[in-house]
Short mmCIF file of C-alpha atoms in Angstrom, two decimals:
data_model
loop_
_atom_site.label_atom_id
_atom_site.label_comp_id
_atom_site.label_asym_id
_atom_site.label_seq_id
_atom_site.Cartn_x
_atom_site.Cartn_y
_atom_site.Cartn_z
CA UNK A 1199 -52.17 8.55 216.55
CA UNK A 1200 -55.77 9.65 215.96
CA UNK A 1201 -55.76 11.93 218.98
CA UNK A 1202 -52.48 13.53 217.87
CA UNK A 1203 -53.75 14.18 214.37
CA UNK A 1204 -56.97 15.71 215.68
CA UNK A 1205 -54.92 18.05 217.84
CA UNK A 1206 -52.81 19.02 214.84
CA UNK A 1207 -55.95 19.81 212.85
CA UNK A 1208 -57.34 21.89 215.70
CA UNK A 1209 -54.06 23.80 215.98
CA UNK A 1210 -54.04 24.49 212.23
CA UNK A 1211 -57.62 25.78 212.35
CA UNK A 1212 -56.73 28.00 215.29
CA UNK A 1213 -53.78 29.48 213.34
CA UNK A 1214 -56.01 30.02 210.32
CA UNK A 1215 -58.66 31.81 212.35
CA UNK A 1216 -56.16 33.98 214.15
CA UNK A 1217 -54.08 35.09 211.14
CA UNK A 1218 -56.53 35.11 208.28
CA UNK A 1219 -54.99 31.98 206.82
CA UNK A 1220 -56.51 29.03 205.05
CA UNK A 1221 -55.11 25.55 205.49
CA UNK A 1222 -55.08 22.90 202.84
CA UNK A 1223 -54.33 19.47 204.23
CA UNK A 1224 -52.48 16.91 202.19
CA UNK A 1225 -51.92 13.37 203.34
CA UNK A 1226 -49.03 11.11 202.41
CA UNK A 1227 -49.00 7.48 203.45
CA UNK A 1228 -45.52 6.06 203.86
CA UNK A 1229 -45.19 2.30 203.69
CA UNK A 1230 -42.08 0.32 204.55
CA UNK A 1231 -41.98 -3.51 204.26
CA UNK A 1232 -45.77 -3.48 203.93
CA UNK A 1233 -46.09 -1.81 207.33
CA UNK A 1234 -47.46 1.65 207.92
CA UNK A 1235 -44.68 3.62 209.56
CA UNK A 1236 -46.38 6.97 209.96
CA UNK A 1237 -48.78 9.42 208.43
CA UNK A 1238 -47.51 12.90 207.69
CA UNK A 1239 -49.76 15.89 207.42
CA UNK A 1240 -48.52 18.70 205.24
CA UNK A 1241 -49.99 22.16 205.52
CA UNK A 1242 -49.94 24.49 202.53
CA UNK A 1243 -50.74 27.86 204.09
CA UNK A 1244 -51.73 30.88 202.05
CA UNK A 1245 -53.62 34.06 202.70
CA UNK A 1246 -57.33 34.04 201.93
CA UNK A 1247 -59.04 36.25 199.40
CA UNK A 1248 -59.61 38.85 202.13
CA UNK A 1249 -55.93 39.78 201.89
CA UNK A 1250 -54.75 42.10 199.15
CA UNK A 1251 -51.76 44.36 198.47
CA UNK A 1252 -50.39 47.18 200.55
CA UNK A 1253 -47.02 48.84 201.04
CA UNK A 1254 -46.06 50.62 204.24
CA UNK A 1255 -42.91 52.64 204.77
CA UNK A 1256 -41.63 52.14 208.30
CA UNK A 1257 -38.61 54.42 208.20
CA UNK A 1258 -36.82 56.68 205.75
CA UNK A 1259 -33.21 57.83 205.46
CA UNK A 1260 -32.93 60.24 202.55
CA UNK A 1261 -34.26 58.29 199.58
CA UNK A 1262 -33.71 54.94 201.31
CA UNK A 1263 -36.63 53.33 203.10
CA UNK A 1264 -37.48 50.25 205.15
CA UNK A 1265 -40.98 48.98 204.61
CA UNK A 1266 -43.44 46.09 204.47
CA UNK A 1267 -45.02 44.85 201.25
CA UNK A 1268 -48.09 42.73 201.94
CA UNK A 1269 -49.20 40.21 199.31
CA UNK A 1270 -51.85 37.47 199.23
CA UNK A 1271 -49.14 34.93 200.08
CA UNK A 1272 -47.28 36.72 202.82
CA UNK A 1273 -45.34 39.81 203.77
CA UNK A 1274 -42.05 40.96 202.27
CA UNK A 1275 -39.84 43.04 204.55
CA UNK A 1276 -38.13 45.58 202.32
CA UNK A 1277 -35.50 46.21 201.15
CA UNK A 1278 -35.43 42.58 200.00
CA UNK A 1279 -33.52 40.45 197.53
CA UNK A 1280 -35.84 38.54 195.20
CA UNK A 1281 -34.54 35.04 194.50
CA UNK A 1282 -34.64 34.11 190.82
CA UNK A 1283 -36.35 30.83 189.94
CA UNK A 1284 -36.24 31.22 186.16
CA UNK A 1285 -38.10 28.05 185.16
CA UNK A 1286 -40.17 27.70 188.35
CA UNK A 1287 -37.10 26.41 190.16
CA UNK A 1288 -34.13 27.98 191.87
CA UNK A 1289 -31.35 26.04 190.20
CA UNK A 1290 -29.82 23.28 192.37
CA UNK A 1291 -32.13 24.00 195.35
CA UNK A 1292 -35.48 22.77 196.63
CA UNK A 1293 -38.11 25.33 197.65
CA UNK A 1294 -37.64 24.22 201.24
CA UNK A 1295 -33.93 25.04 201.04
CA UNK A 1296 -34.72 28.41 199.49
CA UNK A 1297 -37.06 29.19 202.37
CA UNK A 1298 -34.53 28.04 204.96
CA UNK A 1299 -31.94 30.62 203.89
CA UNK A 1300 -34.42 33.42 204.54
CA UNK A 1301 -35.62 34.14 201.01
CA UNK A 1302 -39.00 35.87 201.08
CA UNK A 1303 -40.06 35.93 197.43
CA UNK A 1304 -39.26 34.09 194.19
CA UNK A 1305 -39.31 35.52 190.66
CA UNK A 1306 -39.91 33.28 187.63
CA UNK A 1307 -39.32 34.09 183.97
CA UNK A 1308 -42.30 34.53 181.67
CA UNK A 1309 -40.33 33.94 178.46
CA UNK A 1310 -38.84 30.64 179.61
CA UNK A 1311 -42.02 29.26 181.20
CA UNK A 1312 -43.96 30.16 178.05
CA UNK A 1313 -41.53 28.12 175.95
CA UNK A 1314 -41.19 25.27 178.44
CA UNK A 1315 -43.36 23.69 179.84
CA UNK A 1316 -45.91 26.24 178.58
CA UNK A 1317 -47.88 28.78 180.60
CA UNK A 1318 -51.10 26.77 180.33
CA UNK A 1319 -49.43 23.77 181.96
CA UNK A 1320 -48.32 26.00 184.85
CA UNK A 1321 -51.91 27.28 185.08
CA UNK A 1322 -53.35 23.77 185.08
CA UNK A 1323 -50.81 22.78 187.75
CA UNK A 1324 -52.36 25.29 190.14
CA UNK A 1325 -50.32 28.34 189.06
CA UNK A 1326 -46.71 29.12 189.88
CA UNK A 1327 -46.66 28.75 193.67
CA UNK A 1328 -48.42 25.39 193.80
CA UNK A 1329 -46.72 24.14 190.66
CA UNK A 1330 -43.25 24.61 192.21
CA UNK A 1331 -44.34 24.02 195.83
CA UNK A 1332 -43.39 27.53 196.98
CA UNK A 1333 -45.84 28.96 199.50
CA UNK A 1334 -44.52 32.50 199.74
CA UNK A 1335 -44.95 35.54 197.47
CA UNK A 1336 -44.12 35.15 193.78
CA UNK A 1337 -43.32 37.42 190.85
CA UNK A 1338 -42.92 37.10 187.10
CA UNK A 1339 -41.16 39.43 184.71
CA UNK A 1340 -42.75 40.34 181.39
CA UNK A 1341 -40.40 38.36 179.15
CA UNK A 1342 -39.26 41.57 177.50
CA UNK A 1343 -35.61 41.43 178.58
CA UNK A 1344 -35.16 37.87 177.27
CA UNK A 1345 -36.90 38.63 173.97
CA UNK A 1346 -34.93 41.79 173.31
CA UNK A 1347 -31.64 40.17 174.30
CA UNK A 1348 -32.08 38.22 171.04
CA UNK A 1349 -31.96 41.45 169.08
CA UNK A 1350 -30.16 44.75 168.80
CA UNK A 1351 -30.21 45.57 172.49
CA UNK A 1352 -27.40 43.14 173.29
CA UNK A 1353 -25.47 43.05 170.05
CA UNK A 1354 -23.39 46.16 170.48
CA UNK A 1355 -20.38 45.13 168.43
CA UNK A 1356 -22.33 44.10 165.34
CA UNK A 1357 -21.02 40.53 165.37
CA UNK A 1358 -24.11 38.74 166.65
CA UNK A 1359 -22.48 38.04 170.01
CA UNK A 1360 -24.13 39.12 173.23
CA UNK A 1361 -21.53 41.75 173.97
CA UNK A 1362 -23.37 43.93 176.50
CA UNK A 1363 -25.20 42.84 179.64
CA UNK A 1364 -27.40 44.64 182.14
CA UNK A 1365 -24.49 46.80 183.28
CA UNK A 1366 -21.79 48.19 181.01
CA UNK A 1367 -18.72 50.19 181.92
CA UNK A 1368 -16.85 53.02 180.25
CA UNK A 1369 -13.60 51.63 181.63
CA UNK A 1370 -11.37 52.81 184.43
CA UNK A 1371 -10.43 56.00 182.63
CA UNK A 1372 -14.01 57.05 182.12
CA UNK A 1373 -13.50 57.20 178.34
CA UNK A 1374 -15.79 55.06 176.18
CA UNK A 1375 -14.38 51.81 174.87
CA UNK A 1376 -14.07 51.27 171.13
CA UNK A 1377 -17.34 49.33 170.85
CA UNK A 1378 -19.16 52.16 172.60
CA UNK A 1379 -17.64 54.69 170.19
CA UNK A 1380 -18.99 52.63 167.31
CA UNK A 1381 -22.48 52.69 168.79
CA UNK A 1382 -22.33 56.39 169.55
CA UNK A 1383 -21.86 57.06 165.85
CA UNK A 1384 -24.87 54.99 164.83
CA UNK A 1385 -28.27 56.35 163.99
CA UNK A 1386 -31.39 54.76 165.45
CA UNK A 1387 -32.01 52.94 162.17
CA UNK A 1388 -28.42 51.69 161.99
CA UNK A 1389 -28.62 50.41 165.55
CA UNK A 1390 -31.53 48.12 164.68
CA UNK A 1391 -29.73 46.54 161.71
CA UNK A 1392 -27.85 43.70 163.39
CA UNK A 1393 -27.28 40.01 162.61
CA UNK A 1394 -29.77 39.16 165.39
CA UNK A 1395 -32.57 41.06 163.68
CA UNK A 1396 -33.93 37.76 162.31
CA UNK A 1397 -34.30 36.44 165.87
CA UNK A 1398 -36.25 39.39 167.29
CA UNK A 1399 -38.18 41.87 165.18
CA UNK A 1400 -39.90 44.80 166.89
CA UNK A 1401 -42.92 46.67 165.58
CA UNK A 1402 -45.51 48.94 167.16
CA UNK A 1403 -47.78 46.05 168.10
CA UNK A 1404 -45.17 43.80 169.69
CA UNK A 1405 -42.15 41.63 168.94
CA UNK A 1406 -41.73 38.49 166.85
CA UNK A 1407 -38.94 36.13 167.86
CA UNK A 1408 -37.63 32.62 167.46
CA UNK A 1409 -37.41 30.08 170.25
CA UNK A 1410 -33.95 29.45 171.64
CA UNK A 1411 -35.04 25.83 172.09
CA UNK A 1412 -36.09 24.79 168.59
CA UNK A 1413 -36.12 27.92 166.41
CA UNK A 1414 -39.92 28.01 166.15
CA UNK A 1415 -41.61 31.37 165.55
CA UNK A 1416 -43.44 33.17 168.37
CA UNK A 1417 -44.90 36.60 169.08
CA UNK A 1418 -45.32 38.66 172.22
CA UNK A 1419 -47.59 41.68 172.48
CA UNK A 1420 -48.42 43.51 175.70
CA UNK A 1421 -51.74 41.65 175.85
CA UNK A 1422 -50.08 38.28 175.20
CA UNK A 1423 -47.45 38.90 177.88
CA UNK A 1424 -50.22 39.74 180.36
CA UNK A 1425 -52.22 36.66 179.33
CA UNK A 1426 -49.19 34.43 179.87
CA UNK A 1427 -48.44 36.01 183.24
CA UNK A 1428 -52.04 35.57 184.34
CA UNK A 1429 -51.81 31.90 183.38
CA UNK A 1430 -48.61 31.54 185.39
CA UNK A 1431 -50.49 33.20 188.22
CA UNK A 1432 -47.85 34.93 190.36
CA UNK A 1433 -48.72 37.58 192.93
CA UNK A 1434 -46.89 40.35 191.07
CA UNK A 1435 -46.42 40.92 187.33
CA UNK A 1436 -44.46 43.36 185.19
CA UNK A 1437 -45.81 45.29 182.22
CA UNK A 1438 -44.35 44.45 178.82
CA UNK A 1439 -41.54 46.83 177.91
CA UNK A 1440 -38.69 47.24 175.46
CA UNK A 1441 -35.31 46.81 177.08
CA UNK A 1442 -32.47 48.57 175.27
CA UNK A 1443 -28.69 48.51 175.43
CA UNK A 1444 -27.00 51.25 177.47
CA UNK A 1445 -25.07 52.06 174.30
CA UNK A 1446 -28.12 52.61 172.08
CA UNK A 1447 -28.15 56.14 170.60
CA UNK A 1448 -30.40 58.75 172.15
CA UNK A 1449 -32.89 58.67 169.28
CA UNK A 1450 -33.44 54.95 169.70
CA UNK A 1451 -33.70 55.24 173.50
CA UNK A 1452 -36.52 57.77 173.03
CA UNK A 1453 -38.24 55.61 170.42
CA UNK A 1454 -38.08 52.56 172.69
CA UNK A 1455 -39.21 54.55 175.74
CA UNK A 1456 -42.26 55.96 173.93
CA UNK A 1457 -43.14 52.47 172.73
CA UNK A 1458 -42.75 51.15 176.29
CA UNK A 1459 -45.25 53.78 177.47
CA UNK A 1460 -47.80 52.75 174.86
CA UNK A 1461 -47.27 49.11 175.73
CA UNK A 1462 -47.65 49.96 179.42
CA UNK A 1463 -51.12 51.39 178.73
CA UNK A 1464 -52.12 48.23 176.92
CA UNK A 1465 -50.65 46.01 179.67
CA UNK A 1466 -52.51 47.93 182.36
CA UNK A 1467 -55.79 47.80 180.45
CA UNK A 1468 -55.55 44.02 179.94
CA UNK A 1469 -54.49 43.36 183.51
CA UNK A 1470 -57.30 45.48 184.97
CA UNK A 1471 -59.89 43.61 182.91
CA UNK A 1472 -58.63 40.12 183.81
CA UNK A 1473 -57.12 40.35 187.30
CA UNK A 1474 -58.50 38.15 190.07
CA UNK A 1475 -60.35 40.10 192.75
CA UNK A 1476 -61.59 39.43 196.26
CA UNK A 1477 -65.19 39.76 197.39
CA UNK A 1478 -64.71 43.51 197.85
CA UNK A 1479 -63.36 43.95 194.33
CA UNK A 1480 -59.76 44.53 195.40
CA UNK A 1481 -57.18 42.96 193.04
CA UNK A 1482 -55.33 39.87 194.22
CA UNK A 1483 -52.50 40.33 191.76
CA UNK A 1484 -50.35 43.44 191.35
CA UNK A 1485 -48.94 44.95 188.18
CA UNK A 1486 -45.68 46.91 188.12
CA UNK A 1487 -45.01 49.46 185.37
CA UNK A 1488 -41.46 49.72 184.06
CA UNK A 1489 -39.49 52.94 183.68
CA UNK A 1490 -37.08 53.11 180.74
CA UNK A 1491 -34.88 55.80 179.17
CA UNK A 1492 -31.34 54.47 179.31
CA UNK A 1493 -28.68 56.72 180.85
CA UNK A 1494 -30.41 59.94 179.81
CA UNK A 1495 -31.74 62.11 182.62
CA UNK A 1496 -34.48 63.78 180.58
CA UNK A 1497 -35.79 60.45 179.27
CA UNK A 1498 -35.70 58.73 182.65
CA UNK A 1499 -37.53 61.57 184.35
CA UNK A 1500 -40.11 61.73 181.57
CA UNK A 1501 -40.66 57.97 181.78
CA UNK A 1502 -41.04 58.12 185.57
CA UNK A 1503 -43.67 60.84 185.23
CA UNK A 1504 -45.62 58.96 182.55
CA UNK A 1505 -45.51 55.53 184.19
CA UNK A 1506 -45.95 56.90 187.71
CA UNK A 1507 -49.13 58.80 186.81
CA UNK A 1508 -50.62 56.35 184.30
CA UNK A 1509 -54.32 55.74 184.89
CA UNK A 1510 -56.53 53.62 182.63
CA UNK A 1511 -60.20 53.86 183.62
CA UNK A 1512 -59.23 54.20 187.27
CA UNK A 1513 -56.54 51.48 187.20
CA UNK A 1514 -53.01 52.41 188.20
CA UNK A 1515 -49.78 50.50 188.58
CA UNK A 1516 -49.29 48.89 192.00
CA UNK A 1517 -45.52 49.29 191.91
CA UNK A 1518 -42.70 50.13 189.56
CA UNK A 1519 -39.74 48.46 187.95
CA UNK A 1520 -36.63 50.40 187.01
CA UNK A 1521 -35.62 48.62 183.83
CA UNK A 1522 -33.21 48.74 180.96
CA UNK A 1523 -29.48 48.39 181.06
CA UNK A 1524 -27.11 50.78 182.75
CA UNK A 1525 -23.69 52.29 182.49
CA UNK A 1526 -22.04 51.35 185.76
CA UNK A 1527 -21.08 54.97 186.36
CA UNK A 1528 -24.63 56.23 185.82
CA UNK A 1529 -26.74 53.61 187.56
CA UNK A 1530 -27.14 55.20 190.98
CA UNK A 1531 -27.93 58.58 189.46
CA UNK A 1532 -30.58 57.00 187.23
CA UNK A 1533 -32.23 55.26 190.19
CA UNK A 1534 -32.25 58.51 192.15
CA UNK A 1535 -33.74 60.55 189.28
CA UNK A 1536 -36.53 58.05 188.86
CA UNK A 1537 -37.37 57.55 192.52
CA UNK A 1538 -37.58 61.28 193.18
CA UNK A 1539 -40.56 61.29 190.79
CA UNK A 1540 -42.33 57.94 191.29
CA UNK A 1541 -45.17 57.84 193.85
CA UNK A 1542 -43.75 57.51 197.34
CA UNK A 1543 -46.22 54.95 198.65
CA UNK A 1544 -45.57 52.19 196.12
CA UNK A 1545 -42.67 49.70 195.92
CA UNK A 1546 -39.81 50.12 193.43
CA UNK A 1547 -37.97 47.13 191.96
CA UNK A 1548 -34.50 47.52 190.44
CA UNK A 1549 -34.48 44.81 187.80
CA UNK A 1550 -31.53 42.47 187.30
CA UNK A 1551 -29.17 44.00 189.91
CA UNK A 1552 -27.40 42.00 192.63
CA UNK A 1553 -23.75 43.02 193.05
CA UNK A 1554 -23.18 43.98 196.72
CA UNK A 1555 -22.07 47.56 195.96
CA UNK A 1556 -25.09 48.01 193.70
CA UNK A 1557 -27.43 46.78 196.43
CA UNK A 1558 -26.15 49.52 198.73
CA UNK A 1559 -26.33 52.09 195.94
CA UNK A 1560 -29.80 51.06 194.86
CA UNK A 1561 -31.20 51.05 198.38
CA UNK A 1562 -29.58 54.39 199.15
CA UNK A 1563 -31.37 55.81 196.12
CA UNK A 1564 -34.82 54.49 196.97
CA UNK A 1565 -35.09 50.96 195.54
CA UNK A 1566 -36.99 48.39 197.60
CA UNK A 1567 -36.60 45.12 195.67
CA UNK A 1568 -33.79 43.55 193.64
CA UNK A 1569 -33.42 40.39 191.60
CA UNK A 1570 -30.37 38.87 189.95
CA UNK A 1571 -29.20 35.45 188.74
CA UNK A 1572 -25.59 36.15 189.74
CA UNK A 1573 -25.59 34.48 193.19
CA UNK A 1574 -26.83 31.16 191.79
CA UNK A 1575 -24.99 31.34 188.46
CA UNK A 1576 -21.53 32.00 189.87
CA UNK A 1577 -22.14 29.43 192.61
CA UNK A 1578 -22.44 26.69 190.00
CA UNK A 1579 -18.96 27.61 188.78
CA UNK A 1580 -17.47 27.46 192.28
CA UNK A 1581 -17.40 31.19 193.02
CA UNK A 1582 -18.49 32.11 196.54
CA UNK A 1583 -19.22 35.39 198.29
CA UNK A 1584 -17.28 36.16 201.47
CA UNK A 1585 -16.94 39.23 203.67
CA UNK A 1586 -13.61 39.97 201.97
CA UNK A 1587 -14.78 39.47 198.39
CA UNK A 1588 -15.32 36.53 196.10
CA UNK A 1589 -13.31 33.31 196.24
CA UNK A 1590 -13.08 30.43 193.77
CA UNK A 1591 -13.30 27.14 195.60
CA UNK A 1592 -11.59 25.43 192.66
CA UNK A 1593 -8.28 27.11 193.53
CA UNK A 1594 -5.55 24.72 194.65
CA UNK A 1595 -5.22 26.28 198.10
CA UNK A 1596 -8.63 24.90 199.10
CA UNK A 1597 -7.81 21.22 198.36
CA UNK A 1598 -6.44 20.68 201.86
CA UNK A 1599 -8.29 23.46 203.67
CA UNK A 1600 -10.22 21.67 206.41
CA UNK A 1601 -11.45 24.87 207.95
CA UNK A 1602 -14.70 26.79 207.41
CA UNK A 1603 -15.58 27.50 203.81
CA UNK A 1604 -16.26 31.22 204.00
CA UNK A 1605 -16.99 34.22 206.17
CA UNK A 1606 -20.45 35.73 206.49
CA UNK A 1607 -21.40 39.36 206.05
CA UNK A 1608 -20.11 40.20 209.55
CA UNK A 1609 -16.64 38.80 208.87
CA UNK A 1610 -17.21 35.81 211.13
CA UNK A 1611 -17.76 32.20 210.06
CA UNK A 1612 -20.83 31.99 207.86
CA UNK A 1613 -23.88 30.45 209.53
CA UNK A 1614 -25.47 28.98 206.40
CA UNK A 1615 -26.16 25.25 206.20
CA UNK A 1616 -23.20 24.65 203.90
CA UNK A 1617 -20.63 26.41 206.05
CA UNK A 1618 -22.04 24.92 209.25
CA UNK A 1619 -21.66 21.33 208.02
CA UNK A 1620 -18.84 21.14 205.46
CA UNK A 1621 -15.22 22.19 205.05
CA UNK A 1622 -13.64 24.08 202.19
CA UNK A 1623 -11.71 20.92 201.23
CA UNK A 1624 -14.90 18.91 200.92
CA UNK A 1625 -16.64 21.48 198.73
CA UNK A 1626 -13.49 21.78 196.60
CA UNK A 1627 -13.53 17.99 196.20
CA UNK A 1628 -17.16 18.03 195.06
CA UNK A 1629 -16.43 20.61 192.36
CA UNK A 1630 -13.31 18.83 191.16
CA UNK A 1631 -15.27 15.58 191.01
CA UNK A 1632 -18.16 17.33 189.22
CA UNK A 1633 -20.65 16.10 191.81
CA UNK A 1634 -24.18 17.56 191.66
CA UNK A 1635 -24.08 18.31 195.37
CA UNK A 1636 -21.37 20.92 194.72
CA UNK A 1637 -23.81 23.29 193.00
CA UNK A 1638 -26.40 22.85 195.74
CA UNK A 1639 -24.03 23.61 198.61
CA UNK A 1640 -22.45 26.57 196.84
CA UNK A 1641 -25.84 28.01 195.88
CA UNK A 1642 -27.12 27.70 199.44
CA UNK A 1643 -24.14 29.72 200.62
CA UNK A 1644 -24.35 32.46 198.00
CA UNK A 1645 -28.07 33.04 198.35
CA UNK A 1646 -27.76 33.05 202.14
CA UNK A 1647 -25.00 35.66 201.86
CA UNK A 1648 -26.92 38.05 199.57
CA UNK A 1649 -30.28 37.62 201.31
CA UNK A 1650 -28.59 38.19 204.68
CA UNK A 1651 -26.78 41.25 203.36
CA UNK A 1652 -29.99 42.96 202.26
CA UNK A 1653 -31.67 41.94 205.52
CA UNK A 1654 -28.80 43.51 207.45
CA UNK A 1655 -29.03 46.69 205.38
CA UNK A 1656 -32.72 46.86 206.30
CA UNK A 1657 -31.84 46.52 209.98
CA UNK A 1658 -29.29 49.35 209.72
CA UNK A 1659 -31.90 51.61 208.16
CA UNK A 1660 -34.17 50.95 211.12
CA UNK A 1661 -31.49 51.46 213.79
CA UNK A 1662 -29.78 54.33 211.92
CA UNK A 1663 -26.40 52.63 211.49
CA UNK A 1664 -26.55 52.37 207.68
CA UNK A 1665 -23.62 54.70 206.95
CA UNK A 1666 -21.23 52.90 209.30
CA UNK A 1667 -22.22 49.46 208.02
CA UNK A 1668 -21.93 50.51 204.39
CA UNK A 1669 -18.43 51.89 204.80
CA UNK A 1670 -17.19 48.91 206.82
CA UNK A 1671 -18.70 46.27 204.55
CA UNK A 1672 -17.59 47.76 201.23
CA UNK A 1673 -14.10 48.52 202.56
CA UNK A 1674 -13.61 44.84 203.45
CA UNK A 1675 -15.41 43.36 200.47
CA UNK A 1676 -13.56 45.32 197.77
CA UNK A 1677 -10.16 45.68 199.41
#
């Protein structure tokens, strides 16, 4: 046993020396019936302080690009889907399961971790990666979307209900729906006067809001958002911004965009003064600025110019988020407008987008990273992705279906853990019986499907078969 363990240590040191890695060794002693069965050595491997950020474009096709984003905790091959772990956990999955499906990076939510368990607890637990036992790259959003979803941005019908999400539609005819007509007639001041105003109040300095947990009062400013994100300690942060509804009137979109720019300056200044650096002074954490402006071409282009060129005492943004909410019909155009202006050599993250067609459209228009809760959320309700569209495993036809659960992105039997080991009938049984395992197996499948889809898109950019793959996949998925 001793000889074996010494060899393992030597191998770990060799790996560390060869790949600029450090190895932290943790020992667990397992005892069964008062007898030592075995000793397991766990390696938590992370890049040393000599590693910092870089982004390399390997190949371009129009606006689309395949690249490599290097972080202190590993490389991200882009385009890539960013798995959402809102509260430092990907719902229903262990970090090991998340890694096994090919996920490269996890994004946690600043707003939720601030409220529970508290950003200082995450900090004292060794920061996000160690706290949740995820050894790869990590990200946090600014908390802005969640805060503003309590207010006017997502209260389009004036009833206090969250009537509009990240993507809205004008309907099949292209004509605005009634609720959009109502908003179009509002002034900027009218738009802010909603029943949710008591839950989120915006001023020049920041936003005051009430906790969704207990109703207690809280306040976020750009500096406070940065402080919280530094405590959480991810590899990549987002500047604090104001996220608006796609149906907000032009005047309010401009007001919110200008405020976002001022908050971006304050976020960048705070981050630059407090970021961790290596021995050469290079930052070990990256900050992404967020472009706003709604559906309006002039505002989006102006925001891209301002955020893309922002420089505070020599500090610039390391990447960019394309934020806000979109009209479905305008989204790809917006992404293209913005990416034609943003600096070429830095990554672009399309926030909150994960529908298969939108992944193709976003990548085709220059986006490198995507995050969305949809794959995990719909999985917990029994909805699964397949090569021919979504299915609901709760449907009666699956009760006695002893065949494979679903098809993968290539139209063949899916190769994920769930589909390789269980039948459709078994998964249907778990959902009907309300077993916890149902959510885990469905989530494994959905994340595997979306992560594999973006990985395949990357491969087609490299081998120049993107157009053929796009047409074939979307034709089968939406038929």
